[in-house]
PDB file of C-alpha atoms in Angstrom:
ATOM      1  CA  GLY A   1       0.000   0.000   0.000  1.00  0.00           C
ATOM      2  CA  ASN A   2       0.881   3.658  -0.119  1.00  0.00           C
ATOM      3  CA  SER A   3       3.228   4.929   2.556  1.00  0.00           C
ATOM      4  CA  VAL A   4       5.438   7.842   3.503  1.00  0.00           C
ATOM      5  CA  THR A   5       8.764   7.686   5.315  1.00  0.00           C
ATOM      6  CA  GLN A   6      10.397  10.771   6.731  1.00  0.00           C
ATOM      7  CA  MET A   7      13.473  11.298   8.806  1.00  0.00           C
ATOM      8  CA  GLU A   8      13.173  11.108  12.531  1.00  0.00           C
ATOM      9  CA  GLY A   9      13.851  14.160  14.570  1.00  0.00           C
ATOM     10  CA  PRO A  10      14.347  16.255  16.323  1.00  0.00           C
ATOM     11  CA  VAL A  11      16.367  18.336  13.945  1.00  0.00           C
ATOM     12  CA  THR A  12      18.201  21.034  15.868  1.00  0.00           C
ATOM     13  CA  LEU A  13      19.681  23.982  14.011  1.00  0.00           C
ATOM     14  CA  SER A  14      21.015  27.428  14.662  1.00  0.00           C
ATOM     15  CA  GLU A  15      19.281  30.377  13.090  1.00  0.00           C
ATOM     16  CA  GLU A  16      20.251  30.937   9.426  1.00  0.00           C
ATOM     17  CA  ALA A  17      21.381  27.325   8.969  1.00  0.00           C
ATOM     18  CA  PHE A  18      20.364  25.253   5.950  1.00  0.00           C
ATOM     19  CA  LEU A  19      17.535  22.799   6.470  1.00  0.00           C
ATOM     20  CA  THR A  20      16.797  19.483   4.797  1.00  0.00           C
ATOM     21  CA  ILE A  21      14.098  17.108   5.975  1.00  0.00           C
ATOM     22  CA  ASN A  22      14.028  13.919   3.947  1.00  0.00           C
ATOM     23  CA  CYS A  23      10.827  12.324   2.747  1.00  0.00           C
ATOM     24  CA  THR A  24      10.395   9.286   0.530  1.00  0.00           C
ATOM     25  CA  TYR A  25       7.218   7.605  -0.526  1.00  0.00           C
ATOM     26  CA  THR A  26       5.747   4.420  -1.935  1.00  0.00           C
ATOM     27  CA  ALA A  27       2.666   4.780  -4.070  1.00  0.00           C
ATOM     28  CA  THR A  28       0.764   3.393  -6.989  1.00  0.00           C
ATOM     29  CA  GLY A  29      -0.454   5.789  -9.590  1.00  0.00           C
ATOM     30  CA  TYR A  30       0.340   9.460  -9.524  1.00  0.00           C
ATOM     31  CA  PRO A  31      -0.294  10.940  -6.097  1.00  0.00           C
ATOM     32  CA  SER A  32       0.078  14.551  -5.107  1.00  0.00           C
ATOM     33  CA  LEU A  33       2.666  15.269  -2.424  1.00  0.00           C
ATOM     34  CA  PHE A  34       2.406  17.721   0.442  1.00  0.00           C
ATOM     35  CA  TRP A  35       4.288  19.206   3.333  1.00  0.00           C
ATOM     36  CA  TYR A  36       2.253  20.299   6.321  1.00  0.00           C
ATOM     37  CA  VAL A  37       3.499  22.268   9.323  1.00  0.00           C
ATOM     38  CA  GLN A  38       2.160  22.097  12.857  1.00  0.00           C
ATOM     39  CA  TYR A  39       3.008  24.857  15.320  1.00  0.00           C
ATOM     40  CA  PRO A  40       2.738  24.086  19.041  1.00  0.00           C
ATOM     41  CA  GLY A  41      -0.826  23.514  20.182  1.00  0.00           C
ATOM     42  CA  GLU A  42      -2.298  23.953  16.730  1.00  0.00           C
ATOM     43  CA  GLY A  43      -3.669  21.870  13.886  1.00  0.00           C
ATOM     44  CA  LEU A  44      -1.866  21.271  10.602  1.00  0.00           C
ATOM     45  CA  GLN A  45      -1.389  23.903   7.941  1.00  0.00           C
ATOM     46  CA  LEU A  46      -0.481  23.235   4.349  1.00  0.00           C
ATOM     47  CA  LEU A  47       3.039  24.498   3.706  1.00  0.00           C
ATOM     48  CA  LEU A  48       3.487  23.498   0.080  1.00  0.00           C
ATOM     49  CA  LYS A  49       2.469  20.912  -2.460  1.00  0.00           C
ATOM     50  CA  ALA A  50       3.364  19.378  -5.805  1.00  0.00           C
ATOM     51  CA  THR A  51       0.923  17.560  -8.018  1.00  0.00           C
ATOM     52  CA  LYS A  52       3.145  15.891 -10.616  1.00  0.00           C
ATOM     53  CA  ALA A  53       6.678  14.740 -11.238  1.00  0.00           C
ATOM     54  CA  ASP A  54       9.328  17.491 -11.384  1.00  0.00           C
ATOM     55  CA  ASP A  55       6.959  20.048  -9.902  1.00  0.00           C
ATOM     56  CA  LYS A  56       8.537  22.248  -7.248  1.00  0.00           C
ATOM     57  CA  GLY A  57       6.358  23.478  -4.420  1.00  0.00           C
ATOM     58  CA  SER A  58       7.483  26.565  -2.529  1.00  0.00           C
ATOM     59  CA  ASN A  59       6.237  28.800   0.249  1.00  0.00           C
ATOM     60  CA  LYS A  60       7.788  31.013   2.943  1.00  0.00           C
ATOM     61  CA  GLY A  61      11.288  30.143   1.730  1.00  0.00           C
ATOM     62  CA  PHE A  62      10.664  26.400   1.879  1.00  0.00           C
ATOM     63  CA  GLU A  63      10.941  24.270  -1.243  1.00  0.00           C
ATOM     64  CA  ALA A  64      10.399  20.652  -2.217  1.00  0.00           C
ATOM     65  CA  THR A  65      10.648  18.956  -5.615  1.00  0.00           C
ATOM     66  CA  TYR A  66       8.573  15.948  -6.620  1.00  0.00           C
ATOM     67  CA  ARG A  67      11.184  13.397  -7.741  1.00  0.00           C
ATOM     68  CA  LYS A  68       9.556  10.367  -9.281  1.00  0.00           C
ATOM     69  CA  GLU A  69      12.843   8.630 -10.097  1.00  0.00           C
ATOM     70  CA  THR A  70      13.903   8.633  -6.441  1.00  0.00           C
ATOM     71  CA  THR A  71      10.353   8.678  -5.011  1.00  0.00           C
ATOM     72  CA  SER A  72      11.319  11.615  -2.840  1.00  0.00           C
ATOM     73  CA  PHE A  73       9.956  14.985  -1.781  1.00  0.00           C
ATOM     74  CA  HIS A  74      12.638  16.448   0.480  1.00  0.00           C
ATOM     75  CA  LEU A  75      11.902  19.731   2.233  1.00  0.00           C
ATOM     76  CA  GLU A  76      14.598  22.420   2.134  1.00  0.00           C
ATOM     77  CA  LYS A  77      15.098  25.959   3.346  1.00  0.00           C
ATOM     78  CA  GLY A  78      18.221  27.986   2.840  1.00  0.00           C
ATOM     79  CA  SER A  79      18.133  29.945   6.099  1.00  0.00           C
ATOM     80  CA  VAL A  80      15.892  28.911   8.967  1.00  0.00           C
ATOM     81  CA  GLN A  81      14.483  31.217  11.610  1.00  0.00           C
ATOM     82  CA  VAL A  82      13.466  30.613  15.199  1.00  0.00           C
ATOM     83  CA  SER A  83       9.864  31.026  14.086  1.00  0.00           C
ATOM     84  CA  ASP A  84      10.227  27.953  11.842  1.00  0.00           C
ATOM     85  CA  SER A  85      10.378  25.734  14.934  1.00  0.00           C
ATOM     86  CA  ALA A  86       7.496  23.309  14.473  1.00  0.00           C
ATOM     87  CA  VAL A  87       6.669  19.762  13.433  1.00  0.00           C
ATOM     88  CA  TYR A  88       6.735  19.065   9.708  1.00  0.00           C
ATOM     89  CA  PHE A  89       4.705  16.299   8.090  1.00  0.00           C
ATOM     90  CA  CYS A  90       5.197  14.867   4.630  1.00  0.00           C
ATOM     91  CA  ALA A  91       2.039  13.414   3.062  1.00  0.00           C
ATOM     92  CA  LEU A  92       0.689  11.947  -0.129  1.00  0.00           C
ATOM     93  CA  SER A  93      -2.798  11.764  -1.539  1.00  0.00           C
ATOM     94  CA  SER A  94      -4.293   8.309  -1.653  1.00  0.00           C
ATOM     95  CA  PRO A  95      -6.364   9.640  -3.481  1.00  0.00           C
ATOM     96  CA  ASP A  96      -9.255  10.857  -1.313  1.00  0.00           C
ATOM     97  CA  LYS A  97      -7.351  10.876   1.956  1.00  0.00           C
ATOM     98  CA  LEU A  98      -3.849  11.732   3.015  1.00  0.00           C
ATOM     99  CA  ILE A  99      -1.169   9.319   4.125  1.00  0.00           C
ATOM    100  CA  PHE A 100       1.214  10.996   6.560  1.00  0.00           C
ATOM    101  CA  GLY A 101       4.756  10.408   7.601  1.00  0.00           C
ATOM    102  CA  THR A 102       5.528  10.331  11.303  1.00  0.00           C
ATOM    103  CA  GLY A 103       6.502  13.983  11.433  1.00  0.00           C
ATOM    104  CA  THR A 104       9.859  15.647  12.085  1.00  0.00           C
ATOM    105  CA  ARG A 105      10.299  18.164  14.866  1.00  0.00           C
ATOM    106  CA  LEU A 106      12.479  21.131  13.957  1.00  0.00           C
ATOM    107  CA  GLN A 107      14.028  23.227  16.709  1.00  0.00           C
ATOM    108  CA  VAL A 108      15.822  26.415  15.726  1.00  0.00           C
ATOM    109  CA  PHE A 109      17.891  28.270  18.289  1.00  0.00           C
ATOM    110  CA  PRO A 110      19.059  31.873  18.077  1.00  0.00           C
TER     111      PRO A 110
ATOM    112  CA  GLY B   1      -8.409  28.471   1.365  1.00  0.00           C
ATOM    113  CA  ALA B   2     -11.200  26.502   2.952  1.00  0.00           C
ATOM    114  CA  VAL B   3     -11.654  26.821   6.712  1.00  0.00           C
ATOM    115  CA  VAL B   4     -12.347  24.033   9.164  1.00  0.00           C
ATOM    116  CA  SER B   5     -13.223  25.043  12.702  1.00  0.00           C
ATOM    117  CA  GLN B   6     -12.833  22.621  15.595  1.00  0.00           C
ATOM    118  CA  HIS B   7     -14.255  23.165  19.037  1.00  0.00           C
ATOM    119  CA  PRO B   8     -13.315  23.117  21.852  1.00  0.00           C
ATOM    120  CA  SER B   9      -9.605  23.724  21.575  1.00  0.00           C
ATOM    121  CA  TRP B  10      -9.037  22.093  24.927  1.00  0.00           C
ATOM    122  CA  VAL B  11     -11.144  20.253  27.479  1.00  0.00           C
ATOM    123  CA  ILE B  12     -10.549  18.634  30.844  1.00  0.00           C
ATOM    124  CA  CYS B  13     -13.007  16.017  32.020  1.00  0.00           C
ATOM    125  CA  LYS B  14     -13.361  13.462  34.759  1.00  0.00           C
ATOM    126  CA  SER B  15     -12.930   9.747  34.181  1.00  0.00           C
ATOM    127  CA  GLY B  16     -16.180   8.104  33.161  1.00  0.00           C
ATOM    128  CA  THR B  17     -17.720  11.160  31.548  1.00  0.00           C
ATOM    129  CA  SER B  18     -18.238  11.767  27.837  1.00  0.00           C
ATOM    130  CA  VAL B  19     -16.826  14.568  25.766  1.00  0.00           C
ATOM    131  CA  LYS B  20     -18.033  15.846  22.407  1.00  0.00           C
ATOM    132  CA  ILE B  21     -15.737  17.500  19.890  1.00  0.00           C
ATOM    133  CA  GLU B  22     -17.191  19.405  16.948  1.00  0.00           C
ATOM    134  CA  CYS B  23     -15.689  19.950  13.539  1.00  0.00           C
ATOM    135  CA  ARG B  24     -17.298  22.409  11.145  1.00  0.00           C
ATOM    136  CA  SER B  25     -16.527  23.343   7.584  1.00  0.00           C
ATOM    137  CA  LEU B  26     -17.185  27.078   7.512  1.00  0.00           C
ATOM    138  CA  ASP B  27     -17.243  28.009   3.863  1.00  0.00           C
ATOM    139  CA  PHE B  28     -17.757  24.756   2.016  1.00  0.00           C
ATOM    140  CA  GLN B  29     -19.685  21.515   2.275  1.00  0.00           C
ATOM    141  CA  ALA B  30     -17.882  18.387   3.367  1.00  0.00           C
ATOM    142  CA  THR B  31     -19.507  15.039   2.743  1.00  0.00           C
ATOM    143  CA  THR B  32     -16.494  13.396   4.330  1.00  0.00           C
ATOM    144  CA  MET B  33     -14.370  14.321   7.324  1.00  0.00           C
ATOM    145  CA  PHE B  34     -11.417  12.578   8.885  1.00  0.00           C
ATOM    146  CA  TRP B  35     -10.630  12.246  12.558  1.00  0.00           C
ATOM    147  CA  TYR B  36      -7.064  11.833  13.738  1.00  0.00           C
ATOM    148  CA  ARG B  37      -5.476  11.215  17.077  1.00  0.00           C
ATOM    149  CA  GLN B  38      -2.023  12.566  17.686  1.00  0.00           C
ATOM    150  CA  PHE B  39       0.203  10.787  20.153  1.00  0.00           C
ATOM    151  CA  PRO B  40       2.881  12.425  22.293  1.00  0.00           C
ATOM    152  CA  LYS B  41       5.636  11.577  19.838  1.00  0.00           C
ATOM    153  CA  GLN B  42       3.680  13.538  17.235  1.00  0.00           C
ATOM    154  CA  SER B  43       2.577  10.774  14.863  1.00  0.00           C
ATOM    155  CA  LEU B  44      -0.922  11.105  13.476  1.00  0.00           C
ATOM    156  CA  MET B  45      -3.227   8.136  13.576  1.00  0.00           C
ATOM    157  CA  LEU B  46      -6.297   8.133  11.379  1.00  0.00           C
ATOM    158  CA  MET B  47      -9.152   6.973  13.586  1.00  0.00           C
ATOM    159  CA  ALA B  48     -12.128   7.107  11.306  1.00  0.00           C
ATOM    160  CA  THR B  49     -13.784   8.675   8.318  1.00  0.00           C
ATOM    161  CA  SER B  50     -17.172  10.243   8.874  1.00  0.00           C
ATOM    162  CA  ASN B  51     -19.656  10.274   6.024  1.00  0.00           C
ATOM    163  CA  GLU B  52     -22.643  12.550   5.850  1.00  0.00           C
ATOM    164  CA  GLY B  53     -25.809  10.489   5.876  1.00  0.00           C
ATOM    165  CA  SER B  54     -24.185   7.155   6.603  1.00  0.00           C
ATOM    166  CA  LYS B  55     -22.126   5.341   9.188  1.00  0.00           C
ATOM    167  CA  ALA B  56     -18.552   6.261   9.857  1.00  0.00           C
ATOM    168  CA  THR B  57     -15.753   4.017   8.676  1.00  0.00           C
ATOM    169  CA  TYR B  58     -13.369   3.120  11.479  1.00  0.00           C
ATOM    170  CA  GLU B  59      -9.740   2.137  11.118  1.00  0.00           C
ATOM    171  CA  GLN B  60      -8.624  -1.179  12.466  1.00  0.00           C
ATOM    172  CA  GLY B  61      -8.175  -1.194  16.212  1.00  0.00           C
ATOM    173  CA  VAL B  62     -10.367   1.841  16.907  1.00  0.00           C
ATOM    174  CA  GLU B  63     -13.293   1.117  19.222  1.00  0.00           C
ATOM    175  CA  LYS B  64     -16.514   2.206  17.580  1.00  0.00           C
ATOM    176  CA  ASP B  65     -18.474   2.262  20.803  1.00  0.00           C
ATOM    177  CA  LYS B  66     -15.903   4.389  22.530  1.00  0.00           C
ATOM    178  CA  PHE B  67     -15.343   6.926  19.787  1.00  0.00           C
ATOM    179  CA  LEU B  68     -18.763   7.786  18.431  1.00  0.00           C
ATOM    180  CA  ILE B  69     -18.749   9.729  15.208  1.00  0.00           C
ATOM    181  CA  ASN B  70     -21.731  11.482  13.744  1.00  0.00           C
ATOM    182  CA  HIS B  71     -21.842  13.476  10.537  1.00  0.00           C
ATOM    183  CA  ALA B  72     -25.066  15.349  11.106  1.00  0.00           C
ATOM    184  CA  SER B  73     -24.947  17.705   8.143  1.00  0.00           C
ATOM    185  CA  LEU B  74     -22.756  18.727   5.250  1.00  0.00           C
ATOM    186  CA  THR B  75     -20.902  21.149   7.515  1.00  0.00           C
ATOM    187  CA  LEU B  76     -20.707  19.345  10.863  1.00  0.00           C
ATOM    188  CA  SER B  77     -19.045  16.200  12.123  1.00  0.00           C
ATOM    189  CA  THR B  78     -18.739  15.292  15.794  1.00  0.00           C
ATOM    190  CA  LEU B  79     -16.539  12.921  17.738  1.00  0.00           C
ATOM    191  CA  THR B  80     -17.773  11.834  21.159  1.00  0.00           C
ATOM    192  CA  VAL B  81     -15.334  10.125  23.472  1.00  0.00           C
ATOM    193  CA  THR B  82     -17.570   8.045  25.729  1.00  0.00           C
ATOM    194  CA  SER B  83     -16.701   6.950  29.253  1.00  0.00           C
ATOM    195  CA  ALA B  84     -13.364   8.669  28.949  1.00  0.00           C
ATOM    196  CA  HIS B  85     -10.309   7.332  30.748  1.00  0.00           C
ATOM    197  CA  PRO B  86      -6.892   8.905  31.306  1.00  0.00           C
ATOM    198  CA  GLU B  87      -5.436   6.859  28.452  1.00  0.00           C
ATOM    199  CA  ASP B  88      -7.813   8.669  26.096  1.00  0.00           C
ATOM    200  CA  SER B  89      -5.982  11.908  26.849  1.00  0.00           C
ATOM    201  CA  SER B  90      -4.569  13.087  23.560  1.00  0.00           C
ATOM    202  CA  PHE B  91      -4.733  15.695  20.824  1.00  0.00           C
ATOM    203  CA  TYR B  92      -7.583  15.065  18.399  1.00  0.00           C
ATOM    204  CA  ILE B  93      -7.657  16.689  14.973  1.00  0.00           C
ATOM    205  CA  CYS B  94     -10.308  16.708  12.274  1.00  0.00           C
ATOM    206  CA  SER B  95      -9.867  17.449   8.623  1.00  0.00           C
ATOM    207  CA  ALA B  96     -11.954  17.775   5.500  1.00  0.00           C
ATOM    208  CA  PRO B  97     -10.618  16.660   2.126  1.00  0.00           C
ATOM    209  CA  GLY B  98     -10.221  18.970  -0.793  1.00  0.00           C
ATOM    210  CA  GLN B  99     -12.972  19.275  -3.320  1.00  0.00           C
ATOM    211  CA  ALA B 100     -11.180  17.139  -5.886  1.00  0.00           C
ATOM    212  CA  LEU B 101      -9.081  13.999  -5.713  1.00  0.00           C
ATOM    213  CA  ASN B 102      -5.382  14.394  -5.011  1.00  0.00           C
ATOM    214  CA  THR B 103      -5.807  17.849  -3.485  1.00  0.00           C
ATOM    215  CA  GLU B 104      -4.858  19.012  -0.024  1.00  0.00           C
ATOM    216  CA  ALA B 105      -6.958  18.523   3.087  1.00  0.00           C
ATOM    217  CA  PHE B 106      -7.979  21.283   5.490  1.00  0.00           C
ATOM    218  CA  PHE B 107      -7.462  20.821   9.183  1.00  0.00           C
ATOM    219  CA  GLY B 108      -9.156  22.018  12.298  1.00  0.00           C
ATOM    220  CA  GLN B 109      -7.156  23.590  15.086  1.00  0.00           C
ATOM    221  CA  GLY B 110      -7.185  20.427  17.161  1.00  0.00           C
ATOM    222  CA  THR B 111      -8.598  19.601  20.589  1.00  0.00           C
ATOM    223  CA  ARG B 112      -6.427  18.794  23.576  1.00  0.00           C
ATOM    224  CA  LEU B 113      -8.357  16.321  25.742  1.00  0.00           C
ATOM    225  CA  THR B 114      -7.176  15.669  29.272  1.00  0.00           C
ATOM    226  CA  VAL B 115      -8.994  13.067  31.334  1.00  0.00           C
ATOM    227  CA  VAL B 116      -8.363  13.229  35.059  1.00  0.00           C
TER     228      VAL B 116
END
């Protein structure tokens, strides 16, 4: 069945460091891929998405490229801020519900 | 984007009592809503799918009689935790799917349930 695997956290970085959170997936067909962010005590918010191979989703300085050949959708940001501290979830559409990874906690220190 | 409102945002109840959590789609109709439980190490577990006008579909291992789900209208789904126990303490989140296949889902703000 469809599944999503993302790197375990926590990921701890200093402000302005480069961020990569790995995400790989297993799926039949052509799912859409998503990154969601969850700030403390809140629900999930869509961060970015990509609907087909080679698409790049981007938002708030975050980027992820839908790589069909490596079945990956890694999240990157060139310079993180303290305010980016949150839990990040990779997900794929299946197709009427989302399959989530386990989430990766990001902690950014000044 | 579409808005899903979940209420209450937090609740404390005594063991043995029941708690109802509401999930509303504010600016669109949702024939389906999903209920998740989030465990302390952050992973999301899909509990059930509520369907307007029919019975909810529960994931394996989720007790139907304990977690009652009702999808009363096209804009409201409720989760009732019956005879709550401390082990039911958790963060519960609802979501509504996008209007087309392979689109994003919209999430409520979550409800922190603490059973004492």
